Short mmCIF file of C-alpha atoms in Angstrom, two decimals:
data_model
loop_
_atom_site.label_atom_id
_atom_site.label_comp_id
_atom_site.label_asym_id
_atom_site.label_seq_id
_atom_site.Cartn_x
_atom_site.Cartn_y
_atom_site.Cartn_z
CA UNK P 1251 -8.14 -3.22 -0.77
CA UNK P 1252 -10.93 -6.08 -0.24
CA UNK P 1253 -9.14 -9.23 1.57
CA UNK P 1254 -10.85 -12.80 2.09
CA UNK P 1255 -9.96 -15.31 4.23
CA UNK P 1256 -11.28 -18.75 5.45
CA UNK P 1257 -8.53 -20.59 6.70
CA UNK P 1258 -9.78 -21.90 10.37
CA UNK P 1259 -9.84 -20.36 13.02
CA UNK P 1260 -9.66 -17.16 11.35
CA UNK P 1261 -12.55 -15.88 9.34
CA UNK P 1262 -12.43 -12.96 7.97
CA UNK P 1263 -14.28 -10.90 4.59
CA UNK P 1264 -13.11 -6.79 5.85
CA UNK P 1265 -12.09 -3.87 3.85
CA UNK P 1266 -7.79 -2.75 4.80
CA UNK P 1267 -7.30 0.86 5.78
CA UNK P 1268 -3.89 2.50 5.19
CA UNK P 1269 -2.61 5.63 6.24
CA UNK P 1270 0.71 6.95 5.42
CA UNK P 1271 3.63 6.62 8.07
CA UNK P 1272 3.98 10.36 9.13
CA UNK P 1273 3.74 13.23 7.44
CA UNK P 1274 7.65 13.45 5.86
CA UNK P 1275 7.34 9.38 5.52
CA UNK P 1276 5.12 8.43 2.45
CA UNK P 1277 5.25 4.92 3.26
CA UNK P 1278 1.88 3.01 3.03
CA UNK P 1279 0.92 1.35 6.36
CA UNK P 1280 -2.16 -1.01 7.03
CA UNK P 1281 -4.54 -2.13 9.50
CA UNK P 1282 -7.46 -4.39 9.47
CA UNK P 1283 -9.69 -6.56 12.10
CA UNK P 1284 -10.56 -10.26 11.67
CA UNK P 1285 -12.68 -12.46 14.01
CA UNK P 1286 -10.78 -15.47 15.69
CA UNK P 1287 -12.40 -18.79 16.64
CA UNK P 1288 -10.81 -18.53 20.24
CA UNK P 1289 -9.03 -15.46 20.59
CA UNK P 1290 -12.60 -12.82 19.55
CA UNK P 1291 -11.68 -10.34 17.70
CA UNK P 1292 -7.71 -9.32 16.25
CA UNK P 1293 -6.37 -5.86 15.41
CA UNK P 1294 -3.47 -5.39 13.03
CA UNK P 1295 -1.56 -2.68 12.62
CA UNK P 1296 1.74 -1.71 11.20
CA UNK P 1297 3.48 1.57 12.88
CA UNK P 1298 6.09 3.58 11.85
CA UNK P 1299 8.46 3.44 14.27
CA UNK P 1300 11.44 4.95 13.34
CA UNK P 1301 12.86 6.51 10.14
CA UNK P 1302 13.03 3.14 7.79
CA UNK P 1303 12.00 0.89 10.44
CA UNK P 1304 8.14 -0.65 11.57
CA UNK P 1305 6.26 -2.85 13.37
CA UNK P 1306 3.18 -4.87 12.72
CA UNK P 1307 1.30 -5.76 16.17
CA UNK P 1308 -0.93 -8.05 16.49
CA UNK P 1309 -3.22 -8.50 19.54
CA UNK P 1310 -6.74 -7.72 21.36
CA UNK P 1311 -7.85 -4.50 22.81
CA UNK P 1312 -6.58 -5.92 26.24
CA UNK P 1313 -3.28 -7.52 24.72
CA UNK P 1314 -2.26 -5.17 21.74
CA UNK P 1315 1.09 -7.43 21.27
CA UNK P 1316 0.62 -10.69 21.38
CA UNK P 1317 2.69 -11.41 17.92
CA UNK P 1318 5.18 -8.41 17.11
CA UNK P 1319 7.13 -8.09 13.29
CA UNK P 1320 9.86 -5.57 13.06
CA UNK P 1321 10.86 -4.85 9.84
CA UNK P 1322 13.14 -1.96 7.34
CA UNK P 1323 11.17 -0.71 4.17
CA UNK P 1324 13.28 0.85 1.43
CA UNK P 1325 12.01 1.58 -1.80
CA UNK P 1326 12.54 -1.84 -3.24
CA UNK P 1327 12.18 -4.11 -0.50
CA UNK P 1328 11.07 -4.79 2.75
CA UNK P 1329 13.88 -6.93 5.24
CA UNK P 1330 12.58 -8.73 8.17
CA UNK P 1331 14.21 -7.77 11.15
CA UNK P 1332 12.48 -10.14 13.35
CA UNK P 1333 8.98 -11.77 14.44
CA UNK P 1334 7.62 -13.06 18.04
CA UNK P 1335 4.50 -14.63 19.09
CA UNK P 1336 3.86 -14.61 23.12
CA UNK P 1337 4.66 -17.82 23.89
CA UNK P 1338 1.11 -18.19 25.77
CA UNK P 1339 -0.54 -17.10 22.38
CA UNK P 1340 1.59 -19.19 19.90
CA UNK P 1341 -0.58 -22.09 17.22
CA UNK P 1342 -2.99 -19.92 16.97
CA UNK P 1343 -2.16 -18.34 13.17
CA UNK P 1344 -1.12 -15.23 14.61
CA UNK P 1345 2.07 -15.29 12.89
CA UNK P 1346 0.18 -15.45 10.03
CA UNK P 1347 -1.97 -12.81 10.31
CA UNK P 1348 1.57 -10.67 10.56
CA UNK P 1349 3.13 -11.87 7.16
CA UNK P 1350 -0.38 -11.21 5.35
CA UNK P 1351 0.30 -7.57 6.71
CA UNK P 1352 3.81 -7.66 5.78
CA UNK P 1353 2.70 -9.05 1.88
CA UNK P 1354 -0.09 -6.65 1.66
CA UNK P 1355 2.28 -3.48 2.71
CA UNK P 1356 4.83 -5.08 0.15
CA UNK P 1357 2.15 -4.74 -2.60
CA UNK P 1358 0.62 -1.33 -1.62
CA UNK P 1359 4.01 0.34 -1.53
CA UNK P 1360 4.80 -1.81 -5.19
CA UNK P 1361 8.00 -3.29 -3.47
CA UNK P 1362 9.77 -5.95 -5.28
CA UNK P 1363 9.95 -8.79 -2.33
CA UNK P 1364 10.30 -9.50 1.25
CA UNK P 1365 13.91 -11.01 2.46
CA UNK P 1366 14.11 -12.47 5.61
CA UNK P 1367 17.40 -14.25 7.24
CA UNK P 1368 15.04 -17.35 8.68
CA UNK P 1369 16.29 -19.00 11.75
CA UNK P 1370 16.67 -22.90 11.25
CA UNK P 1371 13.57 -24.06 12.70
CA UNK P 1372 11.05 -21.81 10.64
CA UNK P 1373 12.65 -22.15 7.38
CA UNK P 1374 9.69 -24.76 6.33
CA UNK P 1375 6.81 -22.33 7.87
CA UNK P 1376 8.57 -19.91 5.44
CA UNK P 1377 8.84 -22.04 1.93
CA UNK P 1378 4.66 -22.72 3.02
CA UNK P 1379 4.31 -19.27 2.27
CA UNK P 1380 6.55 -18.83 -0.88
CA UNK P 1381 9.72 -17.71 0.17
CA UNK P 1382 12.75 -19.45 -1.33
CA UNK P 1383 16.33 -19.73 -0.66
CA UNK P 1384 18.15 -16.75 -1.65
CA UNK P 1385 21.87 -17.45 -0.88
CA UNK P 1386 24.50 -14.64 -2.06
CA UNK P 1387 27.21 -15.56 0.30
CA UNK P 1388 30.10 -17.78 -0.87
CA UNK P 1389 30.37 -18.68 3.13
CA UNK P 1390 26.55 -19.15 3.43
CA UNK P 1391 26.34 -21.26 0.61
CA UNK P 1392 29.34 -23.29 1.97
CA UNK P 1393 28.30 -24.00 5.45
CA UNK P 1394 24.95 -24.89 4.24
CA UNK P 1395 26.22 -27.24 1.41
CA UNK P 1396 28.14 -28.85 4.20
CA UNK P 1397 25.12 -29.54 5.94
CA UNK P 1398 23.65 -31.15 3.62
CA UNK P 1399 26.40 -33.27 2.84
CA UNK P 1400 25.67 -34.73 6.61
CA UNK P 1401 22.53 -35.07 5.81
CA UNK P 1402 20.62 -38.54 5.83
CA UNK P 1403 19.82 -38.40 2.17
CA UNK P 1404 22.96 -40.02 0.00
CA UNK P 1405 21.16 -38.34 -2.97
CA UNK P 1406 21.17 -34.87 -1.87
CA UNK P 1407 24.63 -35.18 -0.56
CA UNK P 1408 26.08 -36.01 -3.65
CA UNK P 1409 24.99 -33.28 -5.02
CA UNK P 1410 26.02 -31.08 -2.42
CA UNK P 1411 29.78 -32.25 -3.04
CA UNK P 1412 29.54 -32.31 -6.84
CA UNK P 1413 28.31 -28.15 -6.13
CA UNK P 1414 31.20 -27.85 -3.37
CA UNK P 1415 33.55 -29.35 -5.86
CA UNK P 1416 32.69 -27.76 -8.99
CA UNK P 1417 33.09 -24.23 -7.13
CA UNK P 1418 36.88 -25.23 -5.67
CA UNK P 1419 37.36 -25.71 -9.76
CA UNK P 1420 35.98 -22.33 -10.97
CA UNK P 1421 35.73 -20.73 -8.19
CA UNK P 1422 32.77 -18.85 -10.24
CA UNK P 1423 30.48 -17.71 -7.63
CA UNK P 1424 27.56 -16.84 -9.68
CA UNK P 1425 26.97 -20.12 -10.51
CA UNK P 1426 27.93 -21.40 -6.83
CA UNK P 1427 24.97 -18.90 -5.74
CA UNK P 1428 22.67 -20.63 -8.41
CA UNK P 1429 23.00 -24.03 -7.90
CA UNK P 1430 23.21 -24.14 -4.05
CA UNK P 1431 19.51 -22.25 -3.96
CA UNK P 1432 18.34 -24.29 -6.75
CA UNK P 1433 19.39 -27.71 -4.24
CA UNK P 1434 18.11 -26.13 -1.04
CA UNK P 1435 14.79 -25.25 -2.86
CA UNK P 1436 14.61 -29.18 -3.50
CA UNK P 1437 15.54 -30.06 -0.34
CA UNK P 1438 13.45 -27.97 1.79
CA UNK P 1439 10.59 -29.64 -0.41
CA UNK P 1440 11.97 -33.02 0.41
CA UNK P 1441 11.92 -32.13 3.89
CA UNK P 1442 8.75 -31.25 4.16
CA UNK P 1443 7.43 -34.07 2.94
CA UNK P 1444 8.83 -35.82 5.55
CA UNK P 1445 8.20 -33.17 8.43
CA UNK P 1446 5.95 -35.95 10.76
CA UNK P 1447 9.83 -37.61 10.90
CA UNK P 1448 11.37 -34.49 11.57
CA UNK P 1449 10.75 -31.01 13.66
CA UNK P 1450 13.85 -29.74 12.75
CA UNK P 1451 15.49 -30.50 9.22
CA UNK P 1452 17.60 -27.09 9.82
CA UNK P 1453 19.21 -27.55 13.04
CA UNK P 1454 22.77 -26.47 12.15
CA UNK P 1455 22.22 -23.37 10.15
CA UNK P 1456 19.45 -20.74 9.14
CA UNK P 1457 18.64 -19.52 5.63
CA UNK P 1458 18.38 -16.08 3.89
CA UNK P 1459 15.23 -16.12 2.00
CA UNK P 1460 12.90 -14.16 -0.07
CA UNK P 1461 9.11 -13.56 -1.75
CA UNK P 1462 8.53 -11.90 -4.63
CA UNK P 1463 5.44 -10.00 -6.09
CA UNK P 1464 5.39 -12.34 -8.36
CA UNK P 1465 5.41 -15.81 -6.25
CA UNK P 1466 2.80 -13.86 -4.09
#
């Protein structure tokens, strides 16, 4: 797999090697070098590190873990377990670098998507790479319609309420599920419109999210 890249400070044009997890684990794992503007050069690898679990780490020869993904791989998905950048090493892209490694695993192993339960702050570095809301929790969807209804936009809190109560009508949670992603897909795009305003539009709650194969 041939993978490009000129998005500053990394530069990168280098071939991915894979090997498979272990020898009873057919699992497809990468790793690949790139060249960063401050940092020299980055090694990524993802490691088996126990049955259904791995780790991508990301670091220098002399710091192999200066971002570190966890992560469970079934056969149809991968689930984020969690990600960390040193906080000496963080603005640098290195987080990055791990999802690329996550997506590229996804697609090697023909997975279906990545879910992730994003904590509130990081839900817009998430939606800039794709993922959207996937809600499938009558309490999730709830609490986070709540939110919004607090939230400084009268537009967007109306239609919270009208979801909130439609549902205490039907109580048909299919279409609860449906139209609470559709509004947080709209309002995370509101949002970051007007990031410079705000650092943190998601203070209250965090979101379960996903990317598919096909939004990749």
């Amino acid at each position: 797999m041939q993978v490009q890249n000129t998005y500053t400070p990394i530069n990168f044009e280098g071939k991915v090697k894979f090997k498979r997890a272990s020898l009873f684990d057919g699992k497809k794992l990468c790793t690949f070098d790139v060249d960063h503007e401050n940092l020299g050069k980055i090694t990524i690898k993802t490691e088996r590190v126990q049955k259904g679990r791995y780790a991508i780490r990301v670091g220098t020869q002399n710091n192999s873990r200066m971002t570190n993904e966890t992560f469970c791989m079934s056969d149809d998905d991968i689930y984020g377990v969690s990600i960390k950048t040193n906080e000496n090493y963080r603005r640098q892209h290195l987080g990055e670098l791990s999802r690329l490694a996550s997506v590229i695993t996804m697609l090697k192993n023909g997975l279906k998507e990545i879910n992730i339960l994003s904590i509130d702050d990081a839900v817009l570095y998430h939606s800039k790479y794709k993922f959207e809301p996937n809600i499938e929790s009558q309490q999730s969807a709830i609490l986070i319609l709540k939110h919004i209804t607090s939230s400084n936009s009268e537009v967007f809190a109306a239609k919270a309420k009208k979801i909130i109560a439609d549902f205490r009508k039907t109580d048909d949670t299919e279409t609860l599920y449906k139209a609470t992603n559709k509004l947080v897909s709209e309002y995370i795009e509101e949002m970051r419109t007007q990031q410079s305003k705000t650092s943190k539009p998601f203070t209250y709650w965090g979101l379960d999210m996903r990317l598919t194969r096909e939004n990749v």
